[in-house]
Amino acid sequence: MENKINYSRQTQNIIDRIEREQDGKAAPRLLLHSCCAPCSSHCMEYLREHFALTVFYYNPNITVSEEYEKRLAEEKRLIAAYNRQVEEQDFAGMHSTSRAKKIDILEAPYDPDRWFGAVEGLEDCPEGGERCTVCFEIRLRRTAEEAAAGGFDYFTTTLTISPLKDAQRLNAIGLRMAEEYGVTWLPSDFKKKDGYKRSIELSGDFGLYRQNYCGCVFSQGRGGVSPE
């Protein structure tokens, strides 16, 4: 059986190297693709200590516009709350310190037609199958494009925090996009080290809307329950 790569350890190794080489330099810029506020909660809490963080909200897979807007509003609300903590230096109950930096957000245009076109013919695929792979590729490709255009040092995604998402597959796609667009992929498996558990805690602390499916009409009500 092929050994799985420990992407969580790779993340920490990169952060450790950045810390060793910091020496007064500005924090590297990271573009974090976010699927929703609950999944990004732990990721942002962790990454804002080490990076100048920008959240990239691009999720054309959320095929009901009302659901899309609800999730986007929650993302913005959480970022605003995190930024108030930085402004007020109030990190009570948080795994953050005075090193935490404010977070920016970029919102891509809502484009479900592109998603429907890409997954045409894959409607009946089981959850976790080829349709999901195509969905990951669409979102990570767009994130890589934005990262390259914006001069970011790294890009990554919150998707690896979900126990139902294959971190090995996501990282393989991210690395391929990094090579294609010439921007560095930050490997991750954010569910590790109790990351998923922490996201549930933070969702409760901030009263976040925690949806029960990934977003697409083909997963809704068909066993596509997702802790995204």
Short mmCIF file of the C-alpha atoms (twelve columns), coordinates in Angstrom:
data_MODEL
# 
_entry.id   MODEL 
# 
loop_
_atom_site.group_PDB 
_atom_site.id 
_atom_site.type_symbol 
_atom_site.label_atom_id 
_atom_site.label_alt_id 
_atom_site.label_comp_id 
_atom_site.label_asym_id 
_atom_site.label_seq_id 
_atom_site.Cartn_x 
_atom_site.Cartn_y 
_atom_site.Cartn_z 
_atom_site.pdbx_PDB_model_num 
ATOM 1   C CA . MET A 1   0.000   0.000  0.000   1 
ATOM 2   C CA . GLU A 2   1.365   3.384  -0.977  1 
ATOM 3   C CA . ASN A 3   2.374   5.542  1.971   1 
ATOM 4   C CA . LYS A 4   0.432   8.762  2.289   1 
ATOM 5   C CA . ILE A 5   2.354   12.032 2.420   1 
ATOM 6   C CA . ASN A 6   2.150   13.894 5.717   1 
ATOM 7   C CA . TYR A 7   1.071   17.283 4.367   1 
ATOM 8   C CA . SER A 8   0.391   18.650 7.835   1 
ATOM 9   C CA . ARG A 9   4.052   18.157 8.705   1 
ATOM 10  C CA . GLN A 10  5.047   19.811 5.437   1 
ATOM 11  C CA . THR A 11  2.980   22.867 6.354   1 
ATOM 12  C CA . GLN A 12  4.715   23.158 9.696   1 
ATOM 13  C CA . ASN A 13  8.152   22.654 8.121   1 
ATOM 14  C CA . ILE A 14  7.501   25.552 5.741   1 
ATOM 15  C CA . ILE A 15  6.274   27.771 8.559   1 
ATOM 16  C CA . ASP A 16  9.329   26.874 10.654  1 
ATOM 17  C CA . ARG A 17  11.599  27.823 7.740   1 
ATOM 18  C CA . ILE A 18  9.758   31.115 7.251   1 
ATOM 19  C CA . GLU A 19  10.189  31.904 10.942  1 
ATOM 20  C CA . ARG A 20  13.927  31.152 10.814  1 
ATOM 21  C CA . GLU A 21  14.409  33.357 7.764   1 
ATOM 22  C CA . GLN A 22  12.076  36.186 8.834   1 
ATOM 23  C CA . ASP A 23  14.680  38.520 10.348  1 
ATOM 24  C CA . GLY A 24  12.576  41.660 10.045  1 
ATOM 25  C CA . LYS A 25  11.148  40.805 6.628   1 
ATOM 26  C CA . ALA A 26  7.486   41.277 5.846   1 
ATOM 27  C CA . ALA A 27  5.375   38.173 6.290   1 
ATOM 28  C CA . PRO A 28  4.873   36.203 3.067   1 
ATOM 29  C CA . ARG A 29  1.537   36.729 1.337   1 
ATOM 30  C CA . LEU A 30  -0.812  33.755 1.248   1 
ATOM 31  C CA . LEU A 31  -4.000  33.448 -0.803  1 
ATOM 32  C CA . LEU A 32  -6.332  31.050 0.994   1 
ATOM 33  C CA . HIS A 33  -9.179  29.624 -1.025  1 
ATOM 34  C CA . SER A 34  -12.114 29.297 1.356   1 
ATOM 35  C CA . CYS A 35  -15.156 27.106 0.878   1 
ATOM 36  C CA . CYS A 36  -17.039 28.543 3.872   1 
ATOM 37  C CA . ALA A 37  -16.654 30.239 7.254   1 
ATOM 38  C CA . PRO A 38  -16.695 27.084 9.436   1 
ATOM 39  C CA . CYS A 39  -13.894 25.442 7.447   1 
ATOM 40  C CA . SER A 40  -11.845 28.626 7.269   1 
ATOM 41  C CA . SER A 41  -12.222 29.392 10.998  1 
ATOM 42  C CA . HIS A 42  -9.338  27.233 12.213  1 
ATOM 43  C CA . CYS A 43  -7.283  27.804 9.060   1 
ATOM 44  C CA . MET A 44  -7.399  31.587 9.491   1 
ATOM 45  C CA . GLU A 45  -6.758  31.414 13.234  1 
ATOM 46  C CA . TYR A 46  -3.639  29.340 12.542  1 
ATOM 47  C CA . LEU A 47  -2.300  30.995 9.389   1 
ATOM 48  C CA . ARG A 48  -2.742  34.646 10.366  1 
ATOM 49  C CA . GLU A 49  0.106   34.205 12.840  1 
ATOM 50  C CA . HIS A 50  2.589   33.503 10.061  1 
ATOM 51  C CA . PHE A 51  1.292   35.011 6.811   1 
ATOM 52  C CA . ALA A 52  -0.224  38.167 5.408   1 
ATOM 53  C CA . LEU A 53  -3.466  36.367 4.696   1 
ATOM 54  C CA . THR A 54  -6.053  37.036 2.003   1 
ATOM 55  C CA . VAL A 55  -9.122  34.840 1.761   1 
ATOM 56  C CA . PHE A 56  -10.273 34.062 -1.771  1 
ATOM 57  C CA . TYR A 57  -13.950 33.219 -2.004  1 
ATOM 58  C CA . TYR A 58  -14.589 31.324 -5.227  1 
ATOM 59  C CA . ASN A 59  -17.219 28.588 -5.042  1 
ATOM 60  C CA . PRO A 60  -19.273 28.203 -8.235  1 
ATOM 61  C CA . ASN A 61  -20.234 24.731 -6.989  1 
ATOM 62  C CA . ILE A 62  -22.728 26.373 -4.610  1 
ATOM 63  C CA . THR A 63  -25.512 26.151 -7.137  1 
ATOM 64  C CA . VAL A 64  -28.287 27.942 -5.223  1 
ATOM 65  C CA . SER A 65  -27.654 31.678 -5.144  1 
ATOM 66  C CA . GLU A 66  -29.314 32.175 -1.747  1 
ATOM 67  C CA . GLU A 67  -27.059 29.532 -0.236  1 
ATOM 68  C CA . TYR A 68  -24.024 31.134 -1.865  1 
ATOM 69  C CA . GLU A 69  -24.862 34.558 -0.450  1 
ATOM 70  C CA . LYS A 70  -25.517 33.140 3.016   1 
ATOM 71  C CA . ARG A 71  -22.146 31.406 3.139   1 
ATOM 72  C CA . LEU A 72  -20.344 34.470 1.789   1 
ATOM 73  C CA . ALA A 73  -21.977 36.695 4.404   1 
ATOM 74  C CA . GLU A 74  -20.823 34.343 7.156   1 
ATOM 75  C CA . GLU A 75  -17.282 34.382 5.772   1 
ATOM 76  C CA . LYS A 76  -17.223 38.176 5.829   1 
ATOM 77  C CA . ARG A 77  -18.710 38.269 9.330   1 
ATOM 78  C CA . LEU A 78  -16.044 35.917 10.679  1 
ATOM 79  C CA . ILE A 79  -13.198 37.845 9.034   1 
ATOM 80  C CA . ALA A 80  -14.540 41.092 10.496  1 
ATOM 81  C CA . ALA A 81  -14.613 39.496 13.961  1 
ATOM 82  C CA . TYR A 82  -11.044 38.217 13.584  1 
ATOM 83  C CA . ASN A 83  -9.883  41.639 12.437  1 
ATOM 84  C CA . ARG A 84  -11.486 43.293 15.456  1 
ATOM 85  C CA . GLN A 85  -9.457  40.953 17.653  1 
ATOM 86  C CA . VAL A 86  -6.273  42.172 15.988  1 
ATOM 87  C CA . GLU A 87  -7.298  45.822 16.288  1 
ATOM 88  C CA . GLU A 88  -8.162  45.432 19.965  1 
ATOM 89  C CA . GLN A 89  -5.436  42.852 20.716  1 
ATOM 90  C CA . ASP A 90  -8.094  40.715 22.368  1 
ATOM 91  C CA . PHE A 91  -7.434  37.014 21.816  1 
ATOM 92  C CA . ALA A 92  -9.290  35.556 24.791  1 
ATOM 93  C CA . GLY A 93  -10.118 31.951 24.055  1 
ATOM 94  C CA . MET A 94  -8.180  32.032 20.801  1 
ATOM 95  C CA . HIS A 95  -5.114  30.136 19.660  1 
ATOM 96  C CA . SER A 96  -3.628  33.434 18.510  1 
ATOM 97  C CA . THR A 97  -1.122  35.955 19.813  1 
ATOM 98  C CA . SER A 98  -0.129  39.560 19.206  1 
ATOM 99  C CA . ARG A 99  1.595   38.301 16.050  1 
ATOM 100 C CA . ALA A 100 -1.793  37.736 14.419  1 
ATOM 101 C CA . LYS A 101 -2.372  39.924 11.386  1 
ATOM 102 C CA . LYS A 102 -5.529  41.321 9.851   1 
ATOM 103 C CA . ILE A 103 -7.125  39.337 7.044   1 
ATOM 104 C CA . ASP A 104 -8.235  40.610 3.642   1 
ATOM 105 C CA . ILE A 105 -10.872 39.039 1.411   1 
ATOM 106 C CA . LEU A 106 -11.213 38.792 -2.352  1 
ATOM 107 C CA . GLU A 107 -14.519 37.694 -3.809  1 
ATOM 108 C CA . ALA A 108 -14.559 36.246 -7.316  1 
ATOM 109 C CA . PRO A 109 -17.703 36.661 -9.410  1 
ATOM 110 C CA . TYR A 110 -20.314 33.998 -8.773  1 
ATOM 111 C CA . ASP A 111 -20.141 31.695 -11.795 1 
ATOM 112 C CA . PRO A 112 -22.236 28.521 -11.424 1 
ATOM 113 C CA . ASP A 113 -22.602 28.167 -15.212 1 
ATOM 114 C CA . ARG A 114 -18.885 27.453 -15.505 1 
ATOM 115 C CA . TRP A 115 -19.206 24.753 -12.871 1 
ATOM 116 C CA . PHE A 116 -22.246 23.126 -14.504 1 
ATOM 117 C CA . GLY A 117 -20.437 23.083 -17.825 1 
ATOM 118 C CA . ALA A 118 -17.345 21.458 -16.344 1 
ATOM 119 C CA . VAL A 119 -19.232 18.651 -14.588 1 
ATOM 120 C CA . GLU A 120 -21.628 17.897 -17.433 1 
ATOM 121 C CA . GLY A 121 -21.931 14.124 -17.774 1 
ATOM 122 C CA . LEU A 122 -20.749 13.557 -14.198 1 
ATOM 123 C CA . GLU A 123 -24.065 14.264 -12.493 1 
ATOM 124 C CA . ASP A 124 -24.519 10.684 -11.298 1 
ATOM 125 C CA . CYS A 125 -21.002 10.194 -9.951  1 
ATOM 126 C CA . PRO A 126 -20.861 9.134  -6.302  1 
ATOM 127 C CA . GLU A 127 -19.728 11.654 -3.736  1 
ATOM 128 C CA . GLY A 128 -15.950 11.805 -3.638  1 
ATOM 129 C CA . GLY A 129 -15.699 10.638 -7.245  1 
ATOM 130 C CA . GLU A 130 -14.698 12.232 -10.536 1 
ATOM 131 C CA . ARG A 131 -17.192 15.094 -10.257 1 
ATOM 132 C CA . CYS A 132 -15.537 16.168 -7.006  1 
ATOM 133 C CA . THR A 133 -12.100 16.004 -8.617  1 
ATOM 134 C CA . VAL A 134 -13.267 18.305 -11.416 1 
ATOM 135 C CA . CYS A 135 -14.814 20.621 -8.823  1 
ATOM 136 C CA . PHE A 136 -11.549 20.806 -6.870  1 
ATOM 137 C CA . GLU A 137 -9.615  21.541 -10.059 1 
ATOM 138 C CA . ILE A 138 -11.947 24.391 -11.060 1 
ATOM 139 C CA . ARG A 139 -11.608 26.128 -7.713  1 
ATOM 140 C CA . LEU A 140 -7.874  25.578 -7.255  1 
ATOM 141 C CA . ARG A 141 -7.104  26.629 -10.817 1 
ATOM 142 C CA . ARG A 142 -8.953  29.904 -10.316 1 
ATOM 143 C CA . THR A 143 -7.128  30.415 -7.009  1 
ATOM 144 C CA . ALA A 144 -3.757  29.782 -8.658  1 
ATOM 145 C CA . GLU A 145 -4.619  32.284 -11.397 1 
ATOM 146 C CA . GLU A 146 -5.489  34.912 -8.791  1 
ATOM 147 C CA . ALA A 147 -2.386  34.170 -6.736  1 
ATOM 148 C CA . ALA A 148 -0.125  34.522 -9.764  1 
ATOM 149 C CA . ALA A 149 -1.814  37.719 -10.952 1 
ATOM 150 C CA . GLY A 150 -1.694  39.230 -7.456  1 
ATOM 151 C CA . GLY A 151 1.937   38.406 -6.758  1 
ATOM 152 C CA . PHE A 152 1.198   36.158 -3.782  1 
ATOM 153 C CA . ASP A 153 3.987   34.034 -2.350  1 
ATOM 154 C CA . TYR A 154 1.752   31.031 -1.637  1 
ATOM 155 C CA . PHE A 155 -1.752  29.726 -2.218  1 
ATOM 156 C CA . THR A 156 -3.726  26.933 -0.579  1 
ATOM 157 C CA . THR A 157 -7.273  25.857 0.317   1 
ATOM 158 C CA . THR A 158 -9.401  25.245 3.392   1 
ATOM 159 C CA . LEU A 159 -10.879 22.135 1.759   1 
ATOM 160 C CA . THR A 160 -8.357  19.835 3.435   1 
ATOM 161 C CA . ILE A 161 -9.958  20.478 6.833   1 
ATOM 162 C CA . SER A 162 -12.967 18.326 5.976   1 
ATOM 163 C CA . PRO A 163 -12.785 14.641 6.988   1 
ATOM 164 C CA . LEU A 164 -14.749 13.908 3.794   1 
ATOM 165 C CA . LYS A 165 -12.214 15.569 1.505   1 
ATOM 166 C CA . ASP A 166 -9.154  13.672 0.239   1 
ATOM 167 C CA . ALA A 167 -6.110  15.725 1.219   1 
ATOM 168 C CA . GLN A 168 -3.820  13.614 -0.966  1 
ATOM 169 C CA . ARG A 169 -5.912  14.417 -4.035  1 
ATOM 170 C CA . LEU A 170 -6.286  18.103 -3.161  1 
ATOM 171 C CA . ASN A 171 -2.560  18.563 -2.632  1 
ATOM 172 C CA . ALA A 172 -1.742  16.758 -5.877  1 
ATOM 173 C CA . ILE A 173 -4.059  19.155 -7.732  1 
ATOM 174 C CA . GLY A 174 -2.617  22.160 -5.912  1 
ATOM 175 C CA . LEU A 175 0.938   21.169 -6.772  1 
ATOM 176 C CA . ARG A 176 0.001   20.724 -10.414 1 
ATOM 177 C CA . MET A 177 -1.599  24.166 -10.517 1 
ATOM 178 C CA . ALA A 178 1.437   25.663 -8.790  1 
ATOM 179 C CA . GLU A 179 3.702   24.322 -11.525 1 
ATOM 180 C CA . GLU A 180 1.337   25.544 -14.223 1 
ATOM 181 C CA . TYR A 181 0.960   29.088 -12.862 1 
ATOM 182 C CA . GLY A 182 4.361   29.617 -11.268 1 
ATOM 183 C CA . VAL A 183 3.224   30.286 -7.709  1 
ATOM 184 C CA . THR A 184 4.074   28.179 -4.662  1 
ATOM 185 C CA . TRP A 185 1.490   25.803 -3.242  1 
ATOM 186 C CA . LEU A 186 1.322   25.609 0.549   1 
ATOM 187 C CA . PRO A 187 0.684   21.929 1.279   1 
ATOM 188 C CA . SER A 188 -1.862  21.229 3.960   1 
ATOM 189 C CA . ASP A 189 -4.032  18.745 5.770   1 
ATOM 190 C CA . PHE A 190 -5.787  21.147 8.099   1 
ATOM 191 C CA . LYS A 191 -7.954  18.452 9.675   1 
ATOM 192 C CA . LYS A 192 -4.862  17.062 11.425  1 
ATOM 193 C CA . LYS A 193 -3.708  18.140 14.894  1 
ATOM 194 C CA . ASP A 194 -7.372  18.502 15.910  1 
ATOM 195 C CA . GLY A 195 -7.907  21.125 13.217  1 
ATOM 196 C CA . TYR A 196 -11.353 19.832 12.322  1 
ATOM 197 C CA . LYS A 197 -12.299 19.631 16.001  1 
ATOM 198 C CA . ARG A 198 -11.130 23.216 16.457  1 
ATOM 199 C CA . SER A 199 -13.267 24.355 13.510  1 
ATOM 200 C CA . ILE A 200 -16.339 22.923 15.243  1 
ATOM 201 C CA . GLU A 201 -15.428 24.751 18.460  1 
ATOM 202 C CA . LEU A 202 -14.955 28.034 16.609  1 
ATOM 203 C CA . SER A 203 -18.212 27.580 14.714  1 
ATOM 204 C CA . GLY A 204 -19.949 27.371 18.079  1 
ATOM 205 C CA . ASP A 205 -18.027 30.311 19.554  1 
ATOM 206 C CA . PHE A 206 -18.963 32.596 16.648  1 
ATOM 207 C CA . GLY A 207 -22.424 31.126 16.037  1 
ATOM 208 C CA . LEU A 208 -21.544 30.294 12.434  1 
ATOM 209 C CA . TYR A 209 -24.007 28.837 9.960   1 
ATOM 210 C CA . ARG A 210 -22.750 25.296 9.438   1 
ATOM 211 C CA . GLN A 211 -24.249 23.817 6.286   1 
ATOM 212 C CA . ASN A 212 -24.808 20.080 5.856   1 
ATOM 213 C CA . TYR A 213 -23.797 19.624 2.215   1 
ATOM 214 C CA . CYS A 214 -20.929 20.787 0.016   1 
ATOM 215 C CA . GLY A 215 -23.013 23.094 -2.139  1 
ATOM 216 C CA . CYS A 216 -23.883 21.443 -5.429  1 
ATOM 217 C CA . VAL A 217 -27.385 20.258 -6.287  1 
ATOM 218 C CA . PHE A 218 -26.078 16.770 -6.993  1 
ATOM 219 C CA . SER A 219 -24.848 16.288 -3.440  1 
ATOM 220 C CA . GLN A 220 -27.812 17.857 -1.665  1 
ATOM 221 C CA . GLY A 221 -30.024 15.188 -0.147  1 
ATOM 222 C CA . ARG A 222 -28.068 12.342 -1.783  1 
ATOM 223 C CA . GLY A 223 -25.682 11.398 0.963   1 
ATOM 224 C CA . GLY A 224 -23.492 14.367 0.162   1 
ATOM 225 C CA . VAL A 225 -23.510 15.593 3.722   1 
ATOM 226 C CA . SER A 226 -20.375 17.601 4.282   1 
ATOM 227 C CA . PRO A 227 -18.944 19.314 7.349   1 
ATOM 228 C CA . GLU A 228 -17.859 22.202 5.158   1 
# 
